């Protein structure tokens, strides 16, 4: 090893140690190769520095999104790319893709997907939430029952304010399946409080199989329900879906083709 090579190796060890201490793994991974390319191509020092920092910025962004996707607690990986819009003519494709750009979240608007079971409401909601995270927002998924249980438990431990603070860290909150099960009086009241707390401060993405006129059946108190609907629908994108269950149709088509057994690939 020549004297120059030895000096270079010492400098690299120092740079490695600094980048580790500064927690800059993206720069650490790439700077040697970028330095080699810069030396070979005669790139200026500022350009080299910018390229190293760009690597670090991109690596941080990727890590942040990966972390936010974990924080979202999605029950399964559904993407808008996997959604077959041709099989769902009632779904306004352009509108869905537009919502997935996340502007409604920046504006603290709500999104309600309404329609019978099996039409892809959960799939669309998960796909939109995932895209919204890619735009740099925080999102979390829950179901009506899970949220109600969480609120009831928080209340019984005198931790409701803490629980509400935790949820308000998210820009978009997806609450799946409103209307499948009637709620207890306490549960309905807490959900009402939850939605009121998030109103115009956060975005809610709700899926429901019930027309709004039937929401009192689930929430009980008609006065409270009407106040709730007032808030939920005030600054909201309402998307009604209609048609036949996607799975039911797939199963029927398979039977017609003489193959009653679902293939593994078509399972969610
Ligand atoms: P809902 O929430 O309206 O009851 P889901 O989103 O759970 O419906 O959809 C049921 C299943 O059918 C899921 O596995 C979903 O991925 C699939 N599915 C529904 N519609 C479509 C579609 N148009 N393209 C692809 N998959 C779909
Ligand atoms: Mg669903």
mmCIF file of C-alpha atoms and ligand atoms in Angstrom:
data_model
loop_
_atom_site.group_PDB
_atom_site.id
_atom_site.type_symbol
_atom_site.label_atom_id
_atom_site.label_comp_id
_atom_site.label_asym_id
_atom_site.label_seq_id
_atom_site.Cartn_x
_atom_site.Cartn_y
_atom_site.Cartn_z
ATOM 1 C CA UNK A 1 0.000 0.000 0.000
ATOM 2 C CA UNK A 2 1.422 3.398 -0.999
ATOM 3 C CA UNK A 3 1.495 6.334 1.383
ATOM 4 C CA UNK A 4 -1.383 8.012 -0.515
ATOM 5 C CA UNK A 5 -3.503 4.838 -0.395
ATOM 6 C CA UNK A 6 -2.844 4.537 3.314
ATOM 7 C CA UNK A 7 -3.905 8.155 3.907
ATOM 8 C CA UNK A 8 -7.083 7.577 1.838
ATOM 9 C CA UNK A 9 -7.920 4.505 3.901
ATOM 10 C CA UNK A 10 -7.541 6.499 7.134
ATOM 11 C CA UNK A 11 -9.814 9.271 5.777
ATOM 12 C CA UNK A 12 -12.419 6.687 4.728
ATOM 13 C CA UNK A 13 -12.406 5.129 8.176
ATOM 14 C CA UNK A 14 -13.071 8.557 9.689
ATOM 15 C CA UNK A 15 -15.882 9.269 7.183
ATOM 16 C CA UNK A 16 -17.410 5.842 7.918
ATOM 17 C CA UNK A 17 -17.348 6.555 11.641
ATOM 18 C CA UNK A 18 -18.858 10.042 11.234
ATOM 19 C CA UNK A 19 -21.645 8.826 8.950
ATOM 20 C CA UNK A 20 -22.444 6.043 11.395
ATOM 21 C CA UNK A 21 -22.551 8.475 14.338
ATOM 22 C CA UNK A 22 -24.671 10.891 12.322
ATOM 23 C CA UNK A 23 -26.993 7.986 11.395
ATOM 24 C CA UNK A 24 -26.636 8.466 7.650
ATOM 25 C CA UNK A 25 -26.741 4.894 6.290
ATOM 26 C CA UNK A 26 -27.708 5.979 2.750
ATOM 27 C CA UNK A 27 -24.630 8.198 2.440
ATOM 28 C CA UNK A 28 -22.459 5.541 4.083
ATOM 29 C CA UNK A 29 -23.564 2.929 1.544
ATOM 30 C CA UNK A 30 -22.927 5.060 -1.527
ATOM 31 C CA UNK A 31 -20.217 7.659 -0.886
ATOM 32 C CA UNK A 32 -17.218 5.512 -1.904
ATOM 33 C CA UNK A 33 -18.677 4.598 -5.282
ATOM 34 C CA UNK A 34 -19.835 8.196 -5.847
ATOM 35 C CA UNK A 35 -16.342 9.466 -4.925
ATOM 36 C CA UNK A 36 -14.785 7.033 -7.383
ATOM 37 C CA UNK A 37 -17.169 8.140 -10.141
ATOM 38 C CA UNK A 38 -16.571 11.814 -9.294
ATOM 39 C CA UNK A 39 -12.800 11.356 -9.482
ATOM 40 C CA UNK A 40 -13.063 9.474 -12.789
ATOM 41 C CA UNK A 41 -15.493 11.979 -14.335
ATOM 42 C CA UNK A 42 -13.925 15.136 -12.914
ATOM 43 C CA UNK A 43 -17.173 16.079 -11.093
ATOM 44 C CA UNK A 44 -16.921 19.123 -8.801
ATOM 45 C CA UNK A 45 -16.954 18.746 -5.020
ATOM 46 C CA UNK A 46 -20.318 20.419 -4.547
ATOM 47 C CA UNK A 47 -21.962 18.119 -7.084
ATOM 48 C CA UNK A 48 -20.402 15.117 -5.358
ATOM 49 C CA UNK A 49 -21.656 16.326 -1.975
ATOM 50 C CA UNK A 50 -25.133 16.865 -3.406
ATOM 51 C CA UNK A 51 -25.183 13.325 -4.823
ATOM 52 C CA UNK A 52 -24.185 11.822 -1.490
ATOM 53 C CA UNK A 53 -26.850 13.825 0.336
ATOM 54 C CA UNK A 54 -29.447 12.873 -2.282
ATOM 55 C CA UNK A 55 -28.729 9.192 -1.530
ATOM 56 C CA UNK A 56 -29.229 9.872 2.155
ATOM 57 C CA UNK A 57 -32.469 11.810 1.610
ATOM 58 C CA UNK A 58 -33.901 9.066 -0.622
ATOM 59 C CA UNK A 59 -32.930 6.347 1.811
ATOM 60 C CA UNK A 60 -34.593 8.258 4.679
ATOM 61 C CA UNK A 61 -37.756 8.752 2.670
ATOM 62 C CA UNK A 62 -37.930 5.056 1.796
ATOM 63 C CA UNK A 63 -37.403 4.071 5.437
ATOM 64 C CA UNK A 64 -40.005 6.549 6.612
ATOM 65 C CA UNK A 65 -42.603 5.224 4.190
ATOM 66 C CA UNK A 66 -41.809 1.620 5.138
ATOM 67 C CA UNK A 67 -42.236 2.555 8.810
ATOM 68 C CA UNK A 68 -45.520 4.350 8.125
ATOM 69 C CA UNK A 69 -46.828 1.362 6.186
ATOM 70 C CA UNK A 70 -46.095 -0.781 9.259
ATOM 71 C CA UNK A 71 -47.728 1.803 11.559
ATOM 72 C CA UNK A 72 -50.861 1.741 9.372
ATOM 73 C CA UNK A 73 -51.710 -1.811 10.529
ATOM 74 C CA UNK A 74 -53.330 -2.732 7.241
ATOM 75 C CA UNK A 75 -54.999 -6.144 7.629
ATOM 76 C CA UNK A 76 -53.802 -7.301 4.208
ATOM 77 C CA UNK A 77 -51.819 -5.862 1.311
ATOM 78 C CA UNK A 78 -54.288 -4.458 -1.208
ATOM 79 C CA UNK A 79 -53.255 -2.035 -3.932
ATOM 80 C CA UNK A 80 -55.212 0.103 -6.337
ATOM 81 C CA UNK A 81 -53.144 -1.498 -9.112
ATOM 82 C CA UNK A 82 -54.773 -4.866 -8.277
ATOM 83 C CA UNK A 83 -58.270 -3.427 -8.423
ATOM 84 C CA UNK A 84 -60.050 -4.414 -11.614
ATOM 85 C CA UNK A 85 -62.016 -1.280 -12.472
ATOM 86 C CA UNK A 86 -63.551 -2.894 -15.555
ATOM 87 C CA UNK A 87 -65.187 -5.490 -13.276
ATOM 88 C CA UNK A 88 -66.654 -2.697 -11.123
ATOM 89 C CA UNK A 89 -68.425 -0.250 -13.432
ATOM 90 C CA UNK A 90 -70.072 1.592 -10.526
ATOM 91 C CA UNK A 91 -66.659 2.617 -9.166
ATOM 92 C CA UNK A 92 -65.642 6.060 -10.472
ATOM 93 C CA UNK A 93 -62.071 5.217 -11.461
ATOM 94 C CA UNK A 94 -60.874 8.761 -12.203
ATOM 95 C CA UNK A 95 -62.274 10.001 -8.899
ATOM 96 C CA UNK A 96 -60.626 7.158 -6.933
ATOM 97 C CA UNK A 97 -57.240 7.787 -8.574
ATOM 98 C CA UNK A 98 -57.631 11.490 -7.906
ATOM 99 C CA UNK A 99 -58.417 10.861 -4.213
ATOM 100 C CA UNK A 100 -55.354 8.600 -3.986
ATOM 101 C CA UNK A 101 -53.197 11.676 -4.700
ATOM 102 C CA UNK A 102 -54.019 12.713 -1.139
ATOM 103 C CA UNK A 103 -55.337 16.261 -1.608
ATOM 104 C CA UNK A 104 -58.452 15.395 0.409
ATOM 105 C CA UNK A 105 -56.207 14.487 3.339
ATOM 106 C CA UNK A 106 -54.394 17.808 3.164
ATOM 107 C CA UNK A 107 -57.807 19.517 3.234
ATOM 108 C CA UNK A 108 -59.026 17.341 6.166
ATOM 109 C CA UNK A 109 -61.946 16.105 4.105
ATOM 110 C CA UNK A 110 -63.636 12.754 4.638
ATOM 111 C CA UNK A 111 -64.276 9.916 2.240
ATOM 112 C CA UNK A 112 -67.203 7.516 2.595
ATOM 113 C CA UNK A 113 -67.524 4.377 0.463
ATOM 114 C CA UNK A 114 -71.102 3.137 0.632
ATOM 115 C CA UNK A 115 -72.479 -0.090 -0.789
ATOM 116 C CA UNK A 116 -73.319 -3.732 -0.235
ATOM 117 C CA UNK A 117 -70.777 -6.347 0.784
ATOM 118 C CA UNK A 118 -68.180 -7.675 -1.644
ATOM 119 C CA UNK A 119 -67.969 -4.685 -3.982
ATOM 120 C CA UNK A 120 -64.405 -3.781 -3.044
ATOM 121 C CA UNK A 121 -64.940 -1.020 -0.465
ATOM 122 C CA UNK A 122 -62.238 -2.310 1.873
ATOM 123 C CA UNK A 123 -59.894 -2.988 -1.056
ATOM 124 C CA UNK A 124 -60.353 0.546 -2.409
ATOM 125 C CA UNK A 125 -59.984 2.093 1.049
ATOM 126 C CA UNK A 126 -56.760 0.192 1.705
ATOM 127 C CA UNK A 127 -55.435 1.057 -1.754
ATOM 128 C CA UNK A 128 -56.171 4.763 -1.293
ATOM 129 C CA UNK A 129 -54.691 4.770 2.233
ATOM 130 C CA UNK A 130 -51.522 3.094 0.959
ATOM 131 C CA UNK A 131 -51.111 5.694 -1.791
ATOM 132 C CA UNK A 132 -51.741 8.488 0.685
ATOM 133 C CA UNK A 133 -48.865 7.153 2.808
ATOM 134 C CA UNK A 134 -46.651 7.190 -0.296
ATOM 135 C CA UNK A 135 -47.454 10.907 -0.579
ATOM 136 C CA UNK A 136 -45.912 11.412 2.861
ATOM 137 C CA UNK A 137 -48.991 11.283 5.122
ATOM 138 C CA UNK A 138 -49.623 9.104 8.139
ATOM 139 C CA UNK A 139 -52.575 6.715 7.958
ATOM 140 C CA UNK A 140 -54.004 3.977 10.153
ATOM 141 C CA UNK A 141 -56.602 1.304 9.580
ATOM 142 C CA UNK A 142 -59.140 0.025 12.072
ATOM 143 C CA UNK A 143 -62.580 -1.522 12.039
ATOM 144 C CA UNK A 144 -65.617 -0.062 13.757
ATOM 145 C CA UNK A 145 -65.683 -2.850 16.330
ATOM 146 C CA UNK A 146 -61.936 -2.712 17.052
ATOM 147 C CA UNK A 147 -62.092 1.052 17.438
ATOM 148 C CA UNK A 148 -65.116 0.821 19.714
ATOM 149 C CA UNK A 149 -63.389 -1.794 21.901
ATOM 150 C CA UNK A 150 -60.252 0.347 22.049
ATOM 151 C CA UNK A 151 -62.235 3.420 23.094
ATOM 152 C CA UNK A 152 -64.239 1.483 25.709
ATOM 153 C CA UNK A 153 -61.067 0.000 27.153
ATOM 154 C CA UNK A 154 -59.307 3.385 27.173
ATOM 155 C CA UNK A 155 -62.282 4.908 28.948
ATOM 156 C CA UNK A 156 -62.360 2.210 31.613
ATOM 157 C CA UNK A 157 -58.655 2.892 32.296
ATOM 158 C CA UNK A 158 -59.227 6.672 32.374
ATOM 159 C CA UNK A 159 -57.047 6.952 29.286
ATOM 160 C CA UNK A 160 -59.506 8.274 26.738
ATOM 161 C CA UNK A 161 -57.687 11.606 26.183
ATOM 162 C CA UNK A 162 -54.407 9.731 25.650
ATOM 163 C CA UNK A 163 -56.101 7.367 23.194
ATOM 164 C CA UNK A 164 -57.614 10.259 21.230
ATOM 165 C CA UNK A 165 -54.228 12.023 21.159
ATOM 166 C CA UNK A 166 -52.642 8.879 19.786
ATOM 167 C CA UNK A 167 -55.178 8.599 16.984
ATOM 168 C CA UNK A 168 -54.927 12.270 16.109
ATOM 169 C CA UNK A 169 -51.274 11.684 15.155
ATOM 170 C CA UNK A 170 -52.619 10.160 11.938
ATOM 171 C CA UNK A 171 -53.625 12.323 8.999
ATOM 172 C CA UNK A 172 -56.006 9.694 7.630
ATOM 173 C CA UNK A 173 -57.987 7.220 9.718
ATOM 174 C CA UNK A 174 -59.736 4.407 7.897
ATOM 175 C CA UNK A 175 -62.664 2.944 9.840
ATOM 176 C CA UNK A 176 -63.918 -0.137 8.045
ATOM 177 C CA UNK A 177 -67.359 -1.728 8.268
ATOM 178 C CA UNK A 178 -69.725 0.710 9.883
ATOM 179 C CA UNK A 179 -73.128 -0.853 10.077
ATOM 180 C CA UNK A 180 -72.455 -4.569 10.165
ATOM 181 C CA UNK A 181 -73.154 -4.871 13.880
ATOM 182 C CA UNK A 182 -75.332 -2.713 16.136
ATOM 183 C CA UNK A 183 -73.264 -0.852 18.730
ATOM 184 C CA UNK A 184 -73.714 -0.677 22.479
ATOM 185 C CA UNK A 185 -74.985 2.653 23.820
ATOM 186 C CA UNK A 186 -71.596 3.432 25.405
ATOM 187 C CA UNK A 187 -69.737 2.298 22.303
ATOM 188 C CA UNK A 188 -71.863 4.456 20.008
ATOM 189 C CA UNK A 189 -71.396 7.483 22.254
ATOM 190 C CA UNK A 190 -67.605 7.001 22.270
ATOM 191 C CA UNK A 191 -67.466 6.575 18.499
ATOM 192 C CA UNK A 192 -69.502 9.743 18.186
ATOM 193 C CA UNK A 193 -66.979 11.507 20.434
ATOM 194 C CA UNK A 194 -64.108 10.088 18.375
ATOM 195 C CA UNK A 195 -65.549 11.319 15.079
ATOM 196 C CA UNK A 196 -66.376 14.709 16.585
ATOM 197 C CA UNK A 197 -62.794 14.996 17.856
ATOM 198 C CA UNK A 198 -61.347 14.303 14.396
ATOM 199 C CA UNK A 199 -63.822 16.503 12.545
ATOM 200 C CA UNK A 200 -62.035 19.037 10.314
ATOM 201 C CA UNK A 201 -58.719 18.221 11.984
ATOM 202 C CA UNK A 202 -58.091 14.846 10.381
ATOM 203 C CA UNK A 203 -59.491 12.869 7.460
ATOM 204 C CA UNK A 204 -61.713 9.865 7.933
ATOM 205 C CA UNK A 205 -62.120 7.134 5.360
ATOM 206 C CA UNK A 206 -65.243 5.163 6.203
ATOM 207 C CA UNK A 207 -66.775 2.123 4.581
ATOM 208 C CA UNK A 208 -70.352 1.165 5.222
ATOM 209 C CA UNK A 209 -72.995 -1.176 3.864
ATOM 210 C CA UNK A 210 -75.760 1.052 5.229
ATOM 211 C CA UNK A 211 -77.459 3.996 3.624
ATOM 212 C CA UNK A 212 -77.297 7.021 5.895
ATOM 213 C CA UNK A 213 -81.029 6.804 6.587
ATOM 214 C CA UNK A 214 -80.362 3.495 8.356
ATOM 215 C CA UNK A 215 -77.471 4.666 10.536
ATOM 216 C CA UNK A 216 -79.766 5.265 13.546
ATOM 217 C CA UNK A 217 -80.312 1.449 13.533
ATOM 218 C CA UNK A 218 -76.614 1.073 14.392
ATOM 219 C CA UNK A 219 -75.903 4.123 16.499
ATOM 220 C CA UNK A 220 -79.206 4.049 18.387
ATOM 221 C CA UNK A 221 -79.910 7.649 19.257
ATOM 222 C CA UNK A 222 -81.354 9.400 16.161
ATOM 223 C CA UNK A 223 -80.411 12.902 17.356
ATOM 224 C CA UNK A 224 -76.789 11.916 17.946
ATOM 225 C CA UNK A 225 -76.692 10.045 14.625
ATOM 226 C CA UNK A 226 -77.976 13.027 12.743
ATOM 227 C CA UNK A 227 -75.325 15.257 14.362
ATOM 228 C CA UNK A 228 -72.710 12.654 13.470
ATOM 229 C CA UNK A 229 -73.825 12.440 9.841
ATOM 230 C CA UNK A 230 -73.857 16.194 9.647
ATOM 231 C CA UNK A 231 -70.180 16.288 10.538
ATOM 232 C CA UNK A 232 -69.113 13.235 8.549
ATOM 233 C CA UNK A 233 -70.764 14.357 5.352
ATOM 234 C CA UNK A 234 -70.133 18.084 5.599
ATOM 235 C CA UNK A 235 -66.729 18.101 3.909
ATOM 236 C CA UNK A 236 -66.853 14.636 2.409
ATOM 237 C CA UNK A 237 -66.514 12.714 -0.805
ATOM 238 C CA UNK A 238 -69.387 10.217 -0.874
ATOM 239 C CA UNK A 239 -68.913 7.305 -3.226
ATOM 240 C CA UNK A 240 -71.865 4.942 -3.648
ATOM 241 C CA UNK A 241 -71.035 1.522 -5.087
ATOM 242 C CA UNK A 242 -73.578 -0.794 -6.627
ATOM 243 C CA UNK A 243 -73.612 -4.161 -8.331
ATOM 244 C CA UNK A 244 -72.815 -7.732 -7.537
ATOM 245 C CA UNK A 245 -70.198 -9.072 -5.108
ATOM 246 C CA UNK A 246 -66.877 -9.531 -6.922
ATOM 247 C CA UNK A 247 -66.187 -12.871 -5.266
ATOM 248 C CA UNK A 248 -69.669 -14.140 -5.831
ATOM 249 C CA UNK A 249 -69.369 -13.282 -9.506
ATOM 250 C CA UNK A 250 -65.939 -14.931 -9.739
ATOM 251 C CA UNK A 251 -67.289 -18.078 -8.088
ATOM 252 C CA UNK A 252 -70.316 -18.128 -10.400
ATOM 253 C CA UNK A 253 -68.093 -17.684 -13.470
ATOM 254 C CA UNK A 254 -65.912 -20.570 -12.304
ATOM 255 C CA UNK A 255 -68.955 -22.800 -11.905
ATOM 256 C CA UNK A 256 -70.147 -21.817 -15.388
ATOM 257 C CA UNK A 257 -66.712 -22.740 -16.741
ATOM 258 C CA UNK A 258 -67.018 -26.135 -15.024
ATOM 259 C CA UNK A 259 -64.382 -25.443 -12.321
ATOM 260 C CA UNK A 260 -66.120 -24.943 -8.966
ATOM 261 C CA UNK A 261 -62.823 -24.819 -6.999
ATOM 262 C CA UNK A 262 -61.232 -21.429 -6.451
ATOM 263 C CA UNK A 263 -57.617 -21.282 -7.516
ATOM 264 C CA UNK A 264 -55.096 -20.130 -4.896
ATOM 265 C CA UNK A 265 -54.303 -17.098 -7.048
ATOM 266 C CA UNK A 266 -57.836 -15.759 -6.903
ATOM 267 C CA UNK A 267 -57.980 -15.918 -3.108
ATOM 268 C CA UNK A 268 -57.510 -12.664 -1.216
HETATM 269 P P1 LIG B 1 -66.306 -4.985 0.631
HETATM 270 O O1 LIG B 1 -65.391 -4.316 1.590
HETATM 271 O O2 LIG B 1 -67.068 -4.024 -0.231
HETATM 272 O O3 LIG B 1 -67.204 -5.986 1.275
HETATM 273 P P2 LIG B 1 -63.851 -6.187 -0.285
HETATM 274 O O4 LIG B 1 -62.990 -5.011 -0.565
HETATM 275 O O5 LIG B 1 -63.582 -6.917 0.975
HETATM 276 O O6 LIG B 1 -65.380 -5.792 -0.391
HETATM 277 O O7 LIG B 1 -63.766 -7.168 -1.517
HETATM 278 C C1 LIG B 1 -63.973 -8.582 -1.384
HETATM 279 C C2 LIG B 1 -62.843 -9.322 -2.112
HETATM 280 O O8 LIG B 1 -62.983 -9.115 -3.518
HETATM 281 C C3 LIG B 1 -61.467 -8.797 -1.759
HETATM 282 O O9 LIG B 1 -60.564 -9.880 -1.793
HETATM 283 C C4 LIG B 1 -61.163 -7.803 -2.863
HETATM 284 O O10 LIG B 1 -59.759 -7.697 -3.078
HETATM 285 C C5 LIG B 1 -61.850 -8.448 -4.046
HETATM 286 N N1 LIG B 1 -62.362 -7.463 -4.998
HETATM 287 C C6 LIG B 1 -63.544 -6.819 -4.945
HETATM 288 N N2 LIG B 1 -63.729 -6.044 -6.028
HETATM 289 C C7 LIG B 1 -62.628 -6.197 -6.786
HETATM 290 C C8 LIG B 1 -62.211 -5.656 -8.053
HETATM 291 N N3 LIG B 1 -62.993 -4.832 -8.764
HETATM 292 N N4 LIG B 1 -60.987 -6.020 -8.530
HETATM 293 C C9 LIG B 1 -60.213 -6.882 -7.825
HETATM 294 N N5 LIG B 1 -60.561 -7.427 -6.633
HETATM 295 C C10 LIG B 1 -61.745 -7.100 -6.120
HETATM 296 MG MG1 LIG B 2 -65.163 -4.677 3.570
#
